[in-house]
Amino acid sequence: MLIAVIVALAVGTYGFRVAGVLLRDRLDLPEWARQLLPVGAAALLAALAATAALTEVGRFAGWARPAGVLVGVLLAWRRAPFVLVVIAAAGTAALLRLLSVP
Amino acid sequence: MLRDVAAIGAAMLAVGASFGAMAVAAGLPGWAAVAMSMLVYAGGAQFMAVGLVAAGSPVAAVLAGLLLNARHLPFGLTLGDTIGRRLRHRLIGSHLMTDEATAFTLGRPAGAARRRAFWLAGILLFLAWNAGTVLGVLAGGVAGDPAALGLDAAFPAGLIALLLPTLRDRETRRVALAGAVVAVLTTPLLPAGLPVLLALAGPALLAVRQLRRRAPVADPAAGSPVTAEAAATGEAGASEARVTSEARVTSEARVTGEARVAGEAPVPVPADIAPADIAPADMVPAGRKEESC
């Protein structure tokens, strides 16, 4: 049963990935549609980042995580190195939790 | 570039380790956790699947995981040109395409640099995630709670940092912000995965507006043959064909220029999708020029 779950997930996930990549060649997209694709991908990633920053299993994730993300984003906006962005975000959240902020 | 990938890689190593540890703690055999990381290679879906399998609902694990991963199809459409021309590269590259690798790649200027970024991020992140999983399985409970280390905040922050260059474009920024708001607001109401996909509503509306704007202009060209395939794929296909023929009329000069570029080595066009009256240059897929860089 476990093997079936893993295989089904693996095949399905790879199917989504490879379908997009291979379809790209088959579709003769007009210029405006080609320009729209990265916009769509950016919208998906932004939605993913926002839900990951604010929610956990459909509920508010607590304050520590969004606070950490906010610190990271502010640093990134001020053009801090990427390493610093990641460490500061994680550090802020970890520190707040240490101070028993949920 | 390498330093940025290394930073995401380190975070993925740690989250991979917590996945391995959590899977073992949930009662999964170690090989299952490693197999998932190798074969499924999608963090969110893996965590969710382990939780649902442990809760005794394997079918839900598959369905929820696939719903969560449907976003990879549009990622593939976007990155298809970047990954490479050869089938082998495309088949392998598809498996390496994650959220982080996509965000990292989108932030680079098109061309050879973007392709290098994709493969560098793709390969290193795959190695980091799998090494992390193995470590987590071996360490068991020691790898512990990713929340205590704040790793749950590191990922969204990293993703947004990677996206920032793309968001400098005003339209992209608006659409992305709208998508983020819609996804967050609908998260309490919808099953996981769907809210994120709803972010595509914005780009979809833009597409519809473009089609509407172009359709009346293209009508005089309606006499041009609609291919069998366009007819078969219905309305969307037909309007696409119309738009293509219109673009051909308005950009004859550009197409001729492209033809000269591609003239040396004409790209083979599958006969079944080539409208008879459209020059082969029209069918050169996007990014061919970029790929020859």
Short mmCIF file of C-alpha atoms in Angstrom, two decimals:
data_model
loop_
_atom_site.label_atom_id
_atom_site.label_comp_id
_atom_site.label_asym_id
_atom_site.label_seq_id
_atom_site.Cartn_x
_atom_site.Cartn_y
_atom_site.Cartn_z
CA MET A 1 0.00 0.00 0.00
CA LEU A 2 2.76 2.39 0.97
CA ILE A 3 4.63 1.58 -2.25
CA ALA A 4 1.46 2.29 -4.24
CA VAL A 5 1.10 5.71 -2.58
CA ILE A 6 4.71 6.62 -3.30
CA VAL A 7 4.54 5.44 -6.91
CA ALA A 8 1.24 7.22 -7.56
CA LEU A 9 2.55 10.47 -6.09
CA ALA A 10 5.84 10.16 -7.95
CA VAL A 11 4.24 9.39 -11.33
CA GLY A 12 1.58 12.09 -10.93
CA THR A 13 4.01 14.76 -9.83
CA TYR A 14 6.48 13.97 -12.59
CA GLY A 15 3.56 13.94 -15.02
CA PHE A 16 2.65 17.53 -14.10
CA ARG A 17 6.26 18.64 -14.40
CA VAL A 18 7.09 16.97 -17.68
CA ALA A 19 3.73 17.83 -19.26
CA GLY A 20 4.42 21.53 -18.89
CA VAL A 21 7.97 21.26 -20.20
CA LEU A 22 7.06 19.14 -23.23
CA LEU A 23 3.89 21.13 -24.03
CA ARG A 24 5.97 24.28 -24.28
CA ASP A 25 7.39 23.10 -27.59
CA ARG A 26 4.08 21.92 -29.01
CA LEU A 27 2.27 25.18 -28.40
CA ASP A 28 2.93 27.96 -30.85
CA LEU A 29 2.15 30.71 -28.38
CA PRO A 30 1.66 34.31 -29.49
CA GLU A 31 4.06 36.84 -28.03
CA TRP A 32 1.67 38.20 -25.38
CA ALA A 33 1.02 34.69 -24.07
CA ARG A 34 4.74 34.03 -23.86
CA GLN A 35 5.11 37.17 -21.78
CA LEU A 36 2.23 36.12 -19.57
CA LEU A 37 3.76 32.76 -18.58
CA PRO A 38 6.41 34.13 -16.20
CA VAL A 39 3.76 36.44 -14.73
CA GLY A 40 1.64 33.37 -13.99
CA ALA A 41 4.57 31.53 -12.43
CA ALA A 42 5.39 34.57 -10.29
CA ALA A 43 1.75 34.75 -9.13
CA LEU A 44 1.84 31.06 -8.15
CA LEU A 45 5.10 31.46 -6.25
CA ALA A 46 3.91 34.62 -4.50
CA ALA A 47 0.71 32.83 -3.46
CA LEU A 48 2.75 29.89 -2.23
CA ALA A 49 5.09 32.13 -0.24
CA ALA A 50 2.21 34.11 1.26
CA THR A 51 0.23 31.05 2.34
CA ALA A 52 3.40 29.42 3.71
CA ALA A 53 4.23 32.60 5.62
CA LEU A 54 0.81 33.13 7.18
CA THR A 55 -1.02 29.82 7.43
CA GLU A 56 -0.52 26.33 8.80
CA VAL A 57 -3.09 23.61 7.97
CA GLY A 58 -5.65 26.22 6.94
CA ARG A 59 -5.24 28.39 10.05
CA PHE A 60 -3.17 31.37 11.08
CA ALA A 61 0.38 30.18 11.70
CA GLY A 62 1.03 32.37 14.76
CA TRP A 63 3.14 35.53 14.96
CA ALA A 64 6.69 34.19 15.04
CA ARG A 65 6.74 32.92 11.47
CA PRO A 66 5.27 35.97 9.70
CA ALA A 67 7.54 38.20 11.80
CA GLY A 68 10.58 36.21 10.68
CA VAL A 69 9.45 36.33 7.05
CA LEU A 70 8.89 40.08 7.31
CA VAL A 71 12.43 40.65 8.61
CA GLY A 72 13.80 38.52 5.77
CA VAL A 73 11.77 40.35 3.12
CA LEU A 74 12.80 43.77 4.44
CA LEU A 75 16.44 42.71 4.28
CA ALA A 76 15.97 41.37 0.75
CA TRP A 77 14.30 44.62 -0.25
CA ARG A 78 17.32 46.54 1.08
CA ARG A 79 19.42 44.25 -1.14
CA ALA A 80 21.02 42.29 1.66
CA PRO A 81 22.80 39.09 0.58
CA PHE A 82 20.50 36.10 0.19
CA VAL A 83 22.26 34.11 2.91
CA LEU A 84 21.54 36.88 5.39
CA VAL A 85 17.87 36.98 4.35
CA VAL A 86 17.42 33.27 5.05
CA ILE A 87 19.36 33.28 8.32
CA ALA A 88 17.68 36.43 9.65
CA ALA A 89 14.20 35.08 8.86
CA ALA A 90 14.89 31.77 10.57
CA GLY A 91 16.72 33.44 13.46
CA THR A 92 13.93 35.92 14.14
CA ALA A 93 11.27 33.20 14.19
CA ALA A 94 13.40 30.92 16.36
CA LEU A 95 14.19 33.74 18.79
CA LEU A 96 10.54 34.78 19.10
CA ARG A 97 9.59 31.17 19.83
CA LEU A 98 12.32 30.98 22.43
CA LEU A 99 10.56 33.95 24.04
CA SER A 100 7.39 31.83 23.78
CA VAL A 101 5.71 33.89 21.08
CA PRO A 102 3.49 31.36 19.26
CA MET B 1 25.02 32.64 -7.81
CA LEU B 2 26.62 29.59 -6.17
CA ARG B 3 26.45 31.26 -2.78
CA ASP B 4 22.73 31.92 -3.14
CA VAL B 5 22.06 28.31 -4.15
CA ALA B 6 24.20 27.11 -1.24
CA ALA B 7 22.06 29.15 1.17
CA ILE B 8 18.81 27.62 -0.10
CA GLY B 9 20.56 24.24 -0.22
CA ALA B 10 21.52 24.48 3.46
CA ALA B 11 17.92 25.27 4.40
CA MET B 12 16.66 22.40 2.23
CA LEU B 13 19.16 20.04 3.83
CA ALA B 14 17.75 20.94 7.25
CA VAL B 15 14.12 20.65 6.16
CA GLY B 16 14.92 17.37 4.36
CA ALA B 17 16.38 16.08 7.60
CA SER B 18 13.25 17.04 9.50
CA PHE B 19 11.16 15.30 6.83
CA GLY B 20 13.19 12.09 7.22
CA ALA B 21 12.98 12.25 11.00
CA MET B 22 9.26 13.02 10.97
CA ALA B 23 8.50 10.18 8.53
CA VAL B 24 10.31 7.66 10.72
CA ALA B 25 8.61 9.06 13.83
CA ALA B 26 5.24 8.67 12.07
CA GLY B 27 5.99 4.97 11.64
CA LEU B 28 7.15 4.89 8.02
CA PRO B 29 10.13 2.70 7.18
CA GLY B 30 13.30 4.64 6.38
CA TRP B 31 13.43 3.44 2.78
CA ALA B 32 9.96 4.91 2.17
CA ALA B 33 11.07 8.37 3.26
CA VAL B 34 14.18 8.17 1.08
CA ALA B 35 12.19 6.83 -1.89
CA MET B 36 9.69 9.70 -1.53
CA SER B 37 12.42 12.32 -1.52
CA MET B 38 14.11 10.75 -4.55
CA LEU B 39 11.01 10.02 -6.63
CA VAL B 40 8.36 12.53 -5.58
CA TYR B 41 10.78 15.35 -4.71
CA ALA B 42 8.21 17.90 -3.61
CA GLY B 43 8.54 18.92 0.03
CA GLY B 44 5.02 20.13 0.76
CA ALA B 45 3.37 17.08 -0.79
CA GLN B 46 5.75 14.74 1.03
CA PHE B 47 4.99 16.17 4.47
CA MET B 48 1.28 16.07 3.73
CA ALA B 49 1.41 12.51 2.37
CA VAL B 50 3.28 11.19 5.41
CA GLY B 51 0.73 12.82 7.70
CA LEU B 52 -2.23 11.37 5.80
CA VAL B 53 -0.69 7.88 5.42
CA ALA B 54 0.02 7.85 9.15
CA ALA B 55 -3.58 8.89 9.74
CA GLY B 56 -4.69 5.89 7.67
CA SER B 57 -5.94 7.62 4.52
CA PRO B 58 -3.60 6.68 1.66
CA VAL B 59 -6.03 7.70 -1.09
CA ALA B 60 -6.34 11.18 0.40
CA ALA B 61 -2.54 11.30 0.58
CA VAL B 62 -2.27 10.76 -3.17
CA LEU B 63 -5.10 13.13 -4.13
CA ALA B 64 -4.00 15.93 -1.81
CA GLY B 65 -0.39 15.54 -2.86
CA LEU B 66 -1.25 15.72 -6.55
CA LEU B 67 -3.53 18.73 -6.06
CA LEU B 68 -0.67 20.44 -4.28
CA ASN B 69 1.72 19.63 -7.11
CA ALA B 70 -0.49 20.69 -10.02
CA ARG B 71 1.28 24.06 -9.96
CA HIS B 72 4.31 22.39 -11.54
CA LEU B 73 2.56 22.25 -14.90
CA PRO B 74 2.56 26.03 -15.39
CA PHE B 75 6.12 26.11 -14.02
CA GLY B 76 7.08 23.66 -16.77
CA LEU B 77 5.36 25.77 -19.42
CA THR B 78 7.35 28.78 -18.24
CA LEU B 79 10.73 27.08 -17.94
CA GLY B 80 10.38 24.70 -20.90
CA ASP B 81 12.70 26.77 -23.07
CA THR B 82 15.22 27.35 -20.33
CA ILE B 83 15.76 23.71 -19.45
CA GLY B 84 17.17 22.80 -22.86
CA ARG B 85 16.31 21.48 -26.27
CA ARG B 86 17.32 17.85 -25.98
CA LEU B 87 14.68 15.40 -24.86
CA ARG B 88 17.09 13.91 -22.33
CA HIS B 89 17.65 17.30 -20.73
CA ARG B 90 13.95 17.99 -20.66
CA LEU B 91 13.09 14.65 -19.08
CA ILE B 92 15.73 15.03 -16.35
CA GLY B 93 15.25 18.77 -15.88
CA SER B 94 11.51 18.30 -15.36
CA HIS B 95 12.18 16.23 -12.25
CA LEU B 96 14.48 18.92 -10.82
CA MET B 97 11.88 21.67 -11.18
CA THR B 98 10.81 22.79 -7.70
CA ASP B 99 9.40 26.04 -6.34
CA GLU B 100 12.83 27.19 -5.22
CA ALA B 101 14.56 26.25 -8.47
CA THR B 102 11.79 27.99 -10.44
CA ALA B 103 11.98 31.19 -8.40
CA PHE B 104 15.77 31.18 -8.60
CA THR B 105 15.69 30.71 -12.38
CA LEU B 106 12.96 33.28 -13.09
CA GLY B 107 15.06 35.95 -11.41
CA ARG B 108 17.83 35.59 -14.01
CA PRO B 109 17.94 37.29 -17.41
CA ALA B 110 16.92 35.01 -20.28
CA GLY B 111 19.61 33.13 -22.12
CA ALA B 112 22.58 30.97 -21.21
CA ALA B 113 22.84 32.47 -17.70
CA ARG B 114 19.28 31.48 -16.94
CA ARG B 115 19.85 27.93 -18.10
CA ARG B 116 23.00 27.63 -15.97
CA ALA B 117 21.05 28.96 -12.99
CA PHE B 118 18.33 26.34 -13.50
CA TRP B 119 20.71 23.39 -13.67
CA LEU B 120 22.90 24.61 -10.83
CA ALA B 121 19.93 25.18 -8.53
CA GLY B 122 18.14 22.03 -9.74
CA ILE B 123 21.03 19.65 -9.14
CA LEU B 124 22.33 21.13 -5.89
CA LEU B 125 18.89 21.42 -4.32
CA PHE B 126 18.04 17.82 -5.30
CA LEU B 127 21.25 16.61 -3.66
CA ALA B 128 20.64 18.73 -0.56
CA TRP B 129 17.05 17.53 -0.12
CA ASN B 130 17.96 13.86 -0.48
CA ALA B 131 21.09 14.05 1.67
CA GLY B 132 18.97 15.80 4.30
CA THR B 133 16.33 13.07 4.17
CA VAL B 134 18.92 10.31 4.63
CA LEU B 135 20.46 12.19 7.55
CA GLY B 136 17.05 12.68 9.13
CA VAL B 137 16.16 9.00 8.77
CA LEU B 138 19.48 7.96 10.31
CA ALA B 139 19.33 10.52 13.11
CA GLY B 140 15.70 9.75 13.90
CA GLY B 141 14.28 12.00 16.55
CA VAL B 142 17.52 13.96 16.95
CA ALA B 143 16.92 16.13 13.84
CA GLY B 144 13.81 17.32 15.63
CA ASP B 145 11.48 20.18 15.12
CA PRO B 146 12.05 22.50 12.15
CA ALA B 147 9.94 25.18 13.85
CA ALA B 148 12.38 25.51 16.77
CA LEU B 149 15.06 26.52 14.25
CA GLY B 150 12.69 28.91 12.50
CA LEU B 151 13.05 27.03 9.23
CA ASP B 152 9.35 27.49 8.50
CA ALA B 153 10.06 31.24 8.22
CA ALA B 154 13.23 30.76 6.17
CA PHE B 155 11.37 29.25 3.22
CA PRO B 156 8.76 31.91 2.47
CA ALA B 157 11.37 34.62 3.06
CA GLY B 158 13.81 32.94 0.67
CA LEU B 159 11.11 32.43 -1.94
CA ILE B 160 10.07 36.10 -1.79
CA ALA B 161 13.71 37.24 -1.95
CA LEU B 162 14.17 35.14 -5.09
CA LEU B 163 11.01 36.61 -6.57
CA LEU B 164 11.90 40.26 -5.94
CA PRO B 165 13.74 40.84 -9.25
CA THR B 166 10.73 39.48 -11.15
CA LEU B 167 8.40 41.71 -9.13
CA ARG B 168 10.14 44.86 -10.32
CA ASP B 169 7.83 44.77 -13.34
CA ARG B 170 4.66 46.64 -12.34
CA GLU B 171 2.12 44.33 -13.96
CA THR B 172 3.81 41.23 -12.56
CA ARG B 173 3.84 42.82 -9.11
CA ARG B 174 0.13 43.62 -9.22
CA VAL B 175 -0.84 40.17 -10.45
CA ALA B 176 1.41 38.44 -7.91
CA LEU B 177 0.08 40.52 -5.00
CA ALA B 178 -3.51 39.86 -6.03
CA GLY B 179 -2.75 36.15 -6.29
CA ALA B 180 -1.14 36.12 -2.85
CA VAL B 181 -4.13 37.88 -1.27
CA VAL B 182 -6.64 35.54 -2.94
CA ALA B 183 -4.65 32.47 -1.86
CA VAL B 184 -4.33 33.57 1.76
CA LEU B 185 -8.01 34.52 2.04
CA THR B 186 -9.23 31.23 0.54
CA THR B 187 -6.82 28.98 2.47
CA PRO B 188 -9.20 28.45 5.42
CA LEU B 189 -12.01 27.54 3.02
CA LEU B 190 -10.46 25.28 0.39
CA PRO B 191 -8.38 22.08 0.45
CA ALA B 192 -4.61 22.66 0.36
CA GLY B 193 -3.26 23.30 -3.11
CA LEU B 194 -6.37 24.95 -4.56
CA PRO B 195 -5.82 28.42 -3.03
CA VAL B 196 -2.38 28.65 -4.66
CA LEU B 197 -3.82 27.59 -8.02
CA LEU B 198 -6.45 30.35 -7.68
CA ALA B 199 -3.58 32.82 -8.03
CA LEU B 200 -3.70 31.97 -11.73
CA ALA B 201 -7.06 33.75 -12.00
CA GLY B 202 -5.25 37.07 -12.48
CA PRO B 203 -3.06 35.96 -15.39
CA ALA B 204 -6.09 34.12 -16.85
CA LEU B 205 -8.12 37.35 -16.82
CA LEU B 206 -5.27 39.16 -18.57
CA ALA B 207 -5.20 36.42 -21.20
CA VAL B 208 -8.93 36.68 -21.81
CA ARG B 209 -8.64 40.45 -22.17
CA GLN B 210 -5.86 40.04 -24.71
CA LEU B 211 -7.88 37.52 -26.71
CA ARG B 212 -10.94 39.80 -26.67
CA ARG B 213 -8.90 42.75 -27.80
CA ARG B 214 -7.39 40.81 -30.66
CA ALA B 215 -10.33 38.80 -31.88
CA PRO B 216 -12.26 41.58 -33.73
CA VAL B 217 -9.11 42.84 -35.43
CA ALA B 218 -8.31 39.35 -36.63
CA ASP B 219 -11.79 38.71 -38.06
CA PRO B 220 -10.95 39.86 -41.62
CA ALA B 221 -8.34 37.12 -41.61
CA ALA B 222 -10.98 34.56 -40.66
CA GLY B 223 -10.85 33.33 -44.23
CA SER B 224 -7.43 31.88 -43.51
CA PRO B 225 -7.61 28.16 -42.99
CA VAL B 226 -8.21 27.02 -39.47
CA THR B 227 -6.16 23.89 -39.06
CA ALA B 228 -7.68 20.55 -38.32
CA GLU B 229 -6.04 20.63 -34.93
CA ALA B 230 -7.42 24.03 -34.04
CA ALA B 231 -10.85 22.79 -34.99
CA ALA B 232 -10.36 19.71 -32.89
CA THR B 233 -9.20 21.60 -29.83
CA GLY B 234 -12.21 23.86 -30.03
CA GLU B 235 -12.61 27.52 -29.29
CA ALA B 236 -9.36 28.16 -27.49
CA GLY B 237 -7.36 26.55 -30.27
CA ALA B 238 -9.26 28.42 -32.94
CA SER B 239 -8.77 31.83 -31.40
CA GLU B 240 -5.11 31.04 -30.94
CA ALA B 241 -4.80 30.24 -34.63
CA ARG B 242 -6.57 33.49 -35.47
CA VAL B 243 -4.23 35.43 -33.24
CA THR B 244 -1.26 33.75 -34.87
CA SER B 245 -2.39 34.67 -38.36
CA GLU B 246 -3.01 38.24 -37.25
CA ALA B 247 0.41 38.44 -35.69
CA ARG B 248 1.80 37.20 -38.98
CA VAL B 249 0.17 40.01 -40.91
CA THR B 250 1.29 42.74 -38.55
CA SER B 251 4.81 41.53 -38.02
CA GLU B 252 5.82 40.34 -41.45
CA ALA B 253 9.15 42.16 -41.18
CA ARG B 254 10.03 40.60 -37.86
CA VAL B 255 9.13 37.15 -39.08
CA THR B 256 11.34 37.60 -42.12
CA GLY B 257 14.16 38.58 -39.81
CA GLU B 258 13.58 35.47 -37.76
CA ALA B 259 13.56 33.41 -40.91
CA ARG B 260 17.02 34.65 -41.72
CA VAL B 261 18.23 33.76 -38.25
CA ALA B 262 16.72 30.32 -38.41
CA GLY B 263 17.46 29.93 -42.10
CA GLU B 264 20.74 28.11 -41.65
CA ALA B 265 19.24 25.14 -39.89
CA PRO B 266 15.50 24.98 -40.36
CA VAL B 267 13.73 23.54 -37.40
CA PRO B 268 11.72 20.45 -38.30
CA VAL B 269 8.04 21.17 -37.92
CA PRO B 270 5.68 18.28 -37.24
CA ALA B 271 3.46 18.32 -40.31
CA ASP B 272 0.31 17.67 -38.33
CA ILE B 273 0.48 20.93 -36.42
CA ALA B 274 1.76 23.22 -39.15
CA PRO B 275 -0.96 25.24 -40.84
CA ALA B 276 -0.34 24.90 -44.56
CA ASP B 277 -0.10 28.61 -45.34
CA ILE B 278 2.05 29.71 -42.43
CA ALA B 279 5.72 29.99 -43.13
CA PRO B 280 7.96 27.64 -41.14
CA ALA B 281 9.52 30.67 -39.49
CA ASP B 282 6.20 31.25 -37.77
CA MET B 283 6.47 27.91 -36.13
CA VAL B 284 9.88 28.39 -34.62
CA PRO B 285 9.12 27.85 -30.96
CA ALA B 286 9.85 30.64 -28.55
CA GLY B 287 13.34 30.68 -27.23
CA ARG B 288 15.05 28.93 -30.12
CA LYS B 289 17.18 31.97 -30.58
CA GLU B 290 17.84 32.11 -26.89
CA GLU B 291 18.85 28.48 -26.89
CA SER B 292 21.42 28.97 -29.58
CA CYS B 293 23.27 31.38 -27.30
#
